[in-house]
Amino acid sequence: KDLVPSSKRKMLLLGLVIGLGIISKHTSVFLWAGAGLYIMFYNRLWFKTYQLYLSVLISLFLLLPVLVWNIENDFISFAYQSERANIFSSPIRFDLLLTEVAGQFFYHNPFVTVLVWIAIWKALFRNDFIETKKLALFLFLSLPILILFLFVALFRQTLPHWSGPAYLALMLIAGAYLAGKYQKKIHWAVKSALALFVLSMFLGVAEVNYGLVNAKKIIGVDLTLDMYGWKQLGEKTKALFEEDFAEGKMSKEAPIISWRWFPAAHLDYYVAKGNRKEVKAIGSLERIHKYAWMNKQRGGFQLGMDAYFITFSNDFEDPNKNIADYFEYIQAPDTLRIERSGKVVKEAYVYRLKNLIAIPKNELD
């Protein structure tokens, strides 16, 4: 039988949704892989309709800005991602694979992860709760990306959240399993997953803002400090910049220099924005990322300019190591103390870089 009009409209919608997904995250292309597998095995009639191919063209059209930008920039975003996942220069690392599996277990909530794999096991061997076609669709949308990142984890370090899109579809299988088995009540594991999520959020916010646990004493480093103190820094640098300008030490337009995209982005939002300054970065493309383009958009570097350089006690970069060659001299830093619950938890060091004598190299040129 011919496909009904509603199915044809769904095909066009599929191209639109996947195209928008690819723009935001390139791994959304796996949605087309999953959809293609489903059509091949369960709905070959779609191959006879022009709507399917039009749907693919819609996705490609939405991807056009990304492709044009990469053509103009030597496909740099794809080259960067392929380098991150390059498996040909590394030996097999089962420790990295174990780290990825453990990361997925905790990132996606332990209760949810266990439920997902129990549901998949039941669906594959004793399925009485989900239609075969729907099960196949969810698996086709999930397993390719999941298997890919597990394979990459055998050779290179990965991040567990990369597998997040795969678990979104797998959770629907778990939902169908619980809905069929426990129609009149919420399973205790779902309640536990929700409770763990709420507890984790509460403890996370409390730890970041109040430092309830001495993480540095336990594991040697307090990662919460990466997320804390930025508003304080913005307020304290504002006073420092105003004083420097009033005393003629620095010009009002003096930008802030950073050595890496983080903390550059945080300095941009919390420090530069409120002080009407610009953040520029000096370093390799791998370290400064988008700031290689933003440097150009913000006028680049001019000989004779002065600048500030801000680094931190918990993430220290010595400007005398990689920045000094570009400036005539670097003044000793002012120290700004960041406090949490009445205690100094980290320090920001504000250097004054005087008289740019060499234009930093831009790898894009």
Coordinates of C-alpha atoms in Angstrom, one line a residue:
K1 CA 0.0 0.0 0.0
D2 CA 1.0 3.6 -0.5
L3 CA 2.2 5.6 2.4
V4 CA -0.4 7.8 3.9
P5 CA 0.1 11.6 3.7
S6 CA 0.9 11.8 7.5
S7 CA 3.9 9.4 7.0
K8 CA 5.2 11.5 4.2
R9 CA 5.0 14.7 6.3
K10 CA 6.8 12.9 9.1
M11 CA 9.6 12.1 6.7
L12 CA 10.0 15.8 5.9
L13 CA 9.9 16.6 9.6
L14 CA 12.6 14.0 10.2
G15 CA 15.0 15.9 7.9
L16 CA 14.3 19.2 9.6
V17 CA 14.8 17.8 13.1
I18 CA 18.0 15.9 12.2
G19 CA 19.4 19.0 10.3
L20 CA 18.8 21.2 13.3
G21 CA 20.4 18.6 15.5
I22 CA 23.5 18.4 13.3
I23 CA 24.0 22.1 13.5
S24 CA 24.1 22.0 17.3
K25 CA 26.1 18.7 17.6
H26 CA 27.8 16.9 14.7
T27 CA 27.1 13.5 16.3
S28 CA 23.4 14.0 15.5
V29 CA 24.4 12.7 12.1
F30 CA 24.0 9.3 13.7
L31 CA 20.3 9.9 13.8
W32 CA 20.3 9.5 10.0
A33 CA 22.3 6.3 10.4
G34 CA 19.8 4.9 12.8
A35 CA 16.9 6.1 10.7
G36 CA 18.5 4.5 7.6
L37 CA 18.9 1.2 9.3
Y38 CA 15.3 1.2 10.5
I39 CA 14.0 2.0 7.0
M40 CA 16.2 -0.7 5.5
F41 CA 15.0 -3.4 7.8
Y42 CA 11.4 -2.4 8.6
N43 CA 10.0 0.2 6.1
R44 CA 11.7 -0.1 2.7
L45 CA 8.6 1.5 1.1
W46 CA 10.1 4.8 2.2
F47 CA 12.9 4.4 -0.3
K48 CA 10.3 4.7 -3.1
T49 CA 9.1 8.1 -2.0
Y50 CA 10.7 11.4 -3.0
Q51 CA 9.9 12.8 0.5
L52 CA 12.7 10.7 2.0
Y53 CA 15.4 12.1 -0.3
L54 CA 13.9 15.6 0.1
S55 CA 14.3 15.1 3.8
V56 CA 18.0 14.3 3.4
L57 CA 18.4 17.5 1.3
I58 CA 16.7 19.5 4.0
S59 CA 19.3 18.3 6.5
L60 CA 22.1 19.1 4.1
F61 CA 20.7 22.5 3.4
L62 CA 20.5 23.3 7.2
L63 CA 24.1 22.1 7.4
L64 CA 25.2 24.4 4.6
P65 CA 26.5 27.2 6.9
V66 CA 28.7 24.7 8.8
L67 CA 30.1 23.3 5.5
V68 CA 30.7 26.8 4.0
W69 CA 32.5 27.9 7.2
N70 CA 34.7 24.7 7.2
I71 CA 35.5 25.1 3.5
E72 CA 36.7 28.6 4.2
N73 CA 38.7 27.4 7.2
D74 CA 40.2 24.1 5.8
F75 CA 37.6 21.9 7.5
I76 CA 39.3 22.8 10.8
S77 CA 36.4 21.8 13.1
F78 CA 36.2 18.3 11.6
A79 CA 40.0 18.0 11.7
Y80 CA 40.0 18.9 15.4
Q81 CA 37.3 16.4 16.2
S82 CA 39.0 13.6 14.2
E83 CA 42.3 14.3 16.0
R84 CA 40.5 14.0 19.4
A85 CA 39.3 10.6 18.3
N86 CA 42.4 9.5 16.5
I87 CA 43.0 5.8 17.4
F88 CA 45.8 5.0 15.0
S89 CA 48.6 6.5 17.2
S90 CA 47.7 4.8 20.4
P91 CA 47.9 1.3 21.8
I92 CA 44.9 -0.5 23.3
R93 CA 44.1 1.0 26.7
F94 CA 41.6 -1.1 28.7
D95 CA 42.0 1.3 31.6
L96 CA 40.5 4.1 29.4
L97 CA 37.7 1.8 28.4
L98 CA 36.9 1.0 32.0
T99 CA 37.0 4.7 32.8
E100 CA 34.5 5.4 30.0
V101 CA 32.1 2.6 31.2
A102 CA 32.3 3.8 34.8
G103 CA 31.7 7.3 33.7
Q104 CA 28.6 6.4 31.7
F105 CA 27.3 4.5 34.8
F106 CA 27.6 7.5 37.0
Y107 CA 26.9 10.3 34.5
H108 CA 23.6 8.9 33.4
N109 CA 22.5 8.1 37.0
P110 CA 23.3 4.6 38.3
F111 CA 19.7 3.7 38.8
V112 CA 18.7 4.8 35.3
T113 CA 21.7 3.0 33.7
V114 CA 20.9 -0.3 35.5
L115 CA 17.2 0.1 34.5
V116 CA 18.2 0.7 30.9
W117 CA 20.2 -2.4 30.5
I118 CA 17.7 -4.6 32.4
A119 CA 15.0 -3.3 30.0
I120 CA 17.2 -4.0 26.9
W121 CA 18.0 -7.5 28.2
K122 CA 14.2 -8.2 28.7
A123 CA 13.3 -6.7 25.3
L124 CA 15.9 -8.9 23.5
F125 CA 15.0 -12.2 25.2
R126 CA 11.6 -11.9 26.8
N127 CA 9.9 -9.0 25.1
D128 CA 6.3 -8.5 26.1
F129 CA 6.2 -4.7 26.6
I130 CA 7.3 -3.0 23.4
E131 CA 6.6 -3.4 19.7
T132 CA 9.5 -4.9 17.7
K133 CA 9.7 -2.0 15.3
K134 CA 9.8 0.6 18.1
L135 CA 12.5 -1.4 19.9
A136 CA 14.5 -1.7 16.7
L137 CA 14.2 2.1 16.0
F138 CA 15.4 3.0 19.5
L139 CA 18.4 0.6 19.3
F140 CA 19.3 1.8 15.8
L141 CA 19.3 5.4 17.1
S142 CA 21.4 4.5 20.1
L143 CA 23.8 1.6 19.6
P144 CA 25.9 3.0 16.7
I145 CA 27.1 6.1 18.7
L146 CA 27.4 4.1 21.9
I147 CA 29.6 1.4 20.2
L148 CA 31.7 4.1 18.4
F149 CA 32.7 5.9 21.6
L150 CA 33.3 2.6 23.5
F151 CA 35.6 1.6 20.6
V152 CA 37.4 5.0 20.7
A153 CA 37.8 4.6 24.5
L154 CA 40.0 1.5 23.8
F155 CA 42.6 3.9 22.4
R156 CA 42.0 7.4 23.5
Q157 CA 40.6 9.3 26.5
T158 CA 36.9 10.1 26.1
L159 CA 34.3 11.9 28.0
P160 CA 31.3 10.0 29.3
H161 CA 28.8 12.7 28.3
W162 CA 29.6 12.1 24.6
S163 CA 27.3 9.0 24.9
G164 CA 24.4 11.1 26.3
P165 CA 22.4 11.1 23.0
A166 CA 22.5 7.3 22.9
Y167 CA 21.0 7.0 26.4
L168 CA 18.1 9.3 25.5
A169 CA 16.6 6.7 23.2
L170 CA 17.6 3.8 25.5
M171 CA 15.7 5.4 28.3
L172 CA 12.5 5.2 26.3
I173 CA 13.0 1.4 26.2
A174 CA 13.3 1.4 30.0
G175 CA 10.2 3.7 30.3
A176 CA 8.2 1.2 28.2
Y177 CA 9.4 -1.7 30.3
L178 CA 8.4 0.0 33.6
A179 CA 5.1 1.2 32.1
G180 CA 4.2 -2.3 31.1
K181 CA 5.3 -3.9 34.3
Y182 CA 4.2 -1.4 36.9
Q183 CA 1.1 0.4 35.4
K184 CA -0.3 1.6 38.7
K185 CA 2.7 2.7 40.6
I186 CA 6.1 4.3 40.2
H187 CA 9.0 1.8 40.5
W188 CA 11.3 2.3 43.4
A189 CA 14.3 2.6 41.1
V190 CA 12.7 5.6 39.4
K191 CA 12.0 7.3 42.8
S192 CA 15.6 6.5 43.8
A193 CA 17.0 7.9 40.5
L194 CA 15.0 11.2 41.1
A195 CA 16.1 11.3 44.7
L196 CA 19.7 10.8 43.7
F197 CA 19.5 13.5 41.1
V198 CA 17.9 16.0 43.5
L199 CA 20.5 15.1 46.2
S200 CA 23.4 15.5 43.8
M201 CA 22.2 18.9 42.6
F202 CA 21.7 20.1 46.2
L203 CA 25.1 18.8 47.4
G204 CA 26.8 20.2 44.2
V205 CA 25.4 23.7 44.6
A206 CA 26.1 23.6 48.4
E207 CA 29.7 22.5 47.8
V208 CA 30.4 25.0 45.1
N209 CA 29.1 27.9 47.1
Y210 CA 30.0 26.9 50.6
G211 CA 32.7 24.3 50.4
L212 CA 31.1 21.9 52.9
V213 CA 33.6 19.2 52.1
N214 CA 37.3 19.8 51.9
A215 CA 37.7 18.3 48.5
K216 CA 41.3 19.4 48.2
K217 CA 42.2 17.5 51.4
I218 CA 40.5 14.4 50.2
I219 CA 41.5 14.1 46.5
G220 CA 44.3 16.8 46.4
V221 CA 42.3 19.3 44.2
D222 CA 39.1 21.2 44.6
L223 CA 37.4 21.1 41.2
T224 CA 34.5 23.2 42.5
L225 CA 36.8 26.3 42.5
D226 CA 36.7 26.3 38.7
M227 CA 33.0 27.3 39.1
Y228 CA 33.3 29.6 42.0
G229 CA 34.4 33.2 42.7
W230 CA 33.9 34.7 39.2
K231 CA 31.5 37.4 40.3
Q232 CA 33.8 38.3 43.1
L233 CA 36.7 38.5 40.6
G234 CA 34.6 40.8 38.4
E235 CA 33.9 43.2 41.3
K236 CA 37.5 43.3 42.5
T237 CA 39.0 43.7 39.0
K238 CA 36.6 46.6 38.4
A239 CA 38.1 48.5 41.3
L240 CA 41.6 47.7 40.2
F241 CA 41.0 48.8 36.6
E242 CA 39.4 52.0 37.7
E243 CA 42.3 52.8 40.0
D244 CA 44.9 52.0 37.3
F245 CA 43.2 54.3 34.8
A246 CA 42.9 57.1 37.4
E247 CA 46.6 56.9 38.2
G248 CA 47.6 56.7 34.5
K249 CA 49.1 53.2 34.9
M250 CA 47.0 51.6 32.2
S251 CA 44.7 52.8 29.4
K252 CA 41.0 52.2 29.7
E253 CA 40.9 50.1 26.6
A254 CA 43.7 47.7 27.7
P255 CA 42.4 44.2 26.9
I256 CA 42.7 41.1 29.0
I257 CA 45.0 38.4 27.7
S258 CA 44.5 34.7 28.4
W259 CA 46.4 31.6 27.5
R260 CA 43.6 29.1 27.0
W261 CA 39.9 29.2 26.1
F262 CA 39.2 28.4 29.7
P263 CA 39.5 30.7 31.7
A264 CA 39.2 33.1 28.7
A265 CA 35.5 32.5 28.3
H266 CA 34.8 33.1 32.0
L267 CA 37.0 36.2 32.0
D268 CA 35.0 37.4 29.0
Y269 CA 31.6 37.0 30.8
Y270 CA 32.4 37.9 34.4
V271 CA 35.3 40.3 34.1
A272 CA 35.5 42.0 30.7
K273 CA 31.8 42.4 30.1
G274 CA 31.2 44.5 33.2
N275 CA 34.4 46.6 32.6
R276 CA 33.8 47.2 28.9
K277 CA 37.0 45.4 28.0
E278 CA 37.8 42.7 25.5
V279 CA 39.5 39.3 26.1
K280 CA 42.1 38.1 23.6
A281 CA 44.1 34.9 23.7
I282 CA 47.7 34.1 22.9
G283 CA 48.6 30.4 22.3
S284 CA 48.2 27.5 19.9
L285 CA 44.9 26.9 18.2
E286 CA 44.4 23.7 20.3
R287 CA 44.5 25.8 23.5
I288 CA 42.7 29.0 22.5
H289 CA 40.0 27.5 20.2
K290 CA 37.5 30.1 19.0
Y291 CA 39.6 32.9 20.3
A292 CA 41.8 32.5 17.3
W293 CA 38.9 34.0 15.3
M294 CA 37.7 36.3 18.0
N295 CA 41.2 37.9 18.2
K296 CA 40.7 39.1 14.6
Q297 CA 37.1 40.1 15.2
R298 CA 38.2 42.3 18.1
G299 CA 40.9 44.1 16.1
G300 CA 43.9 41.8 16.8
F301 CA 47.0 43.1 18.5
Q302 CA 48.7 46.5 17.9
L303 CA 52.3 47.3 18.6
G304 CA 52.7 49.4 21.7
M305 CA 49.5 48.3 23.4
D306 CA 49.3 47.4 27.1
A307 CA 47.2 44.5 28.4
Y308 CA 46.3 42.7 31.6
F309 CA 47.0 39.0 32.2
I310 CA 45.0 37.2 34.8
T311 CA 45.9 33.7 36.2
F312 CA 45.0 31.8 39.3
S313 CA 46.6 29.9 42.2
N314 CA 44.6 26.8 41.3
D315 CA 45.2 27.1 37.6
F316 CA 48.5 29.0 37.3
E317 CA 50.2 30.0 34.1
D318 CA 53.4 32.0 34.3
P319 CA 53.2 34.9 31.7
N320 CA 57.0 35.0 31.8
K321 CA 57.0 31.6 30.1
N322 CA 55.0 32.1 26.9
I323 CA 53.8 35.7 26.9
A324 CA 56.9 37.7 27.9
D325 CA 58.4 37.6 24.4
Y326 CA 55.6 39.7 23.0
F327 CA 55.9 42.6 25.6
E328 CA 58.7 44.9 26.6
Y329 CA 58.3 44.0 30.2
I330 CA 55.8 42.5 32.7
Q331 CA 55.1 44.2 36.0
A332 CA 54.8 42.2 39.3
P333 CA 51.1 41.1 39.8
D334 CA 48.5 42.4 42.1
T335 CA 46.9 39.6 44.1
L336 CA 43.1 39.4 44.5
R337 CA 41.8 37.0 47.1
I338 CA 38.7 35.0 46.5
E339 CA 36.8 34.1 49.6
R340 CA 34.2 31.4 50.4
S341 CA 32.5 31.1 53.7
G342 CA 34.9 33.7 55.1
K343 CA 38.0 31.8 54.0
V344 CA 40.4 32.6 51.2
V345 CA 40.1 29.6 48.8
K346 CA 42.1 30.9 45.8
E347 CA 43.9 33.9 44.5
A348 CA 43.8 35.7 41.2
Y349 CA 47.1 37.3 40.0
V350 CA 46.7 40.3 37.8
Y351 CA 49.8 41.2 35.7
R352 CA 50.3 44.3 33.7
L353 CA 51.8 43.7 30.3
K354 CA 53.6 46.8 29.0
N355 CA 54.3 47.8 25.4
L356 CA 53.6 45.0 22.8
I357 CA 56.8 44.7 20.8
A358 CA 55.8 41.6 18.6
I359 CA 52.5 40.6 17.1
P360 CA 51.5 37.1 18.3
K361 CA 51.4 34.5 15.6
N362 CA 48.0 33.4 14.5
E363 CA 47.8 29.9 13.1
L364 CA 44.9 30.9 10.9
D365 CA 47.1 33.2 8.8

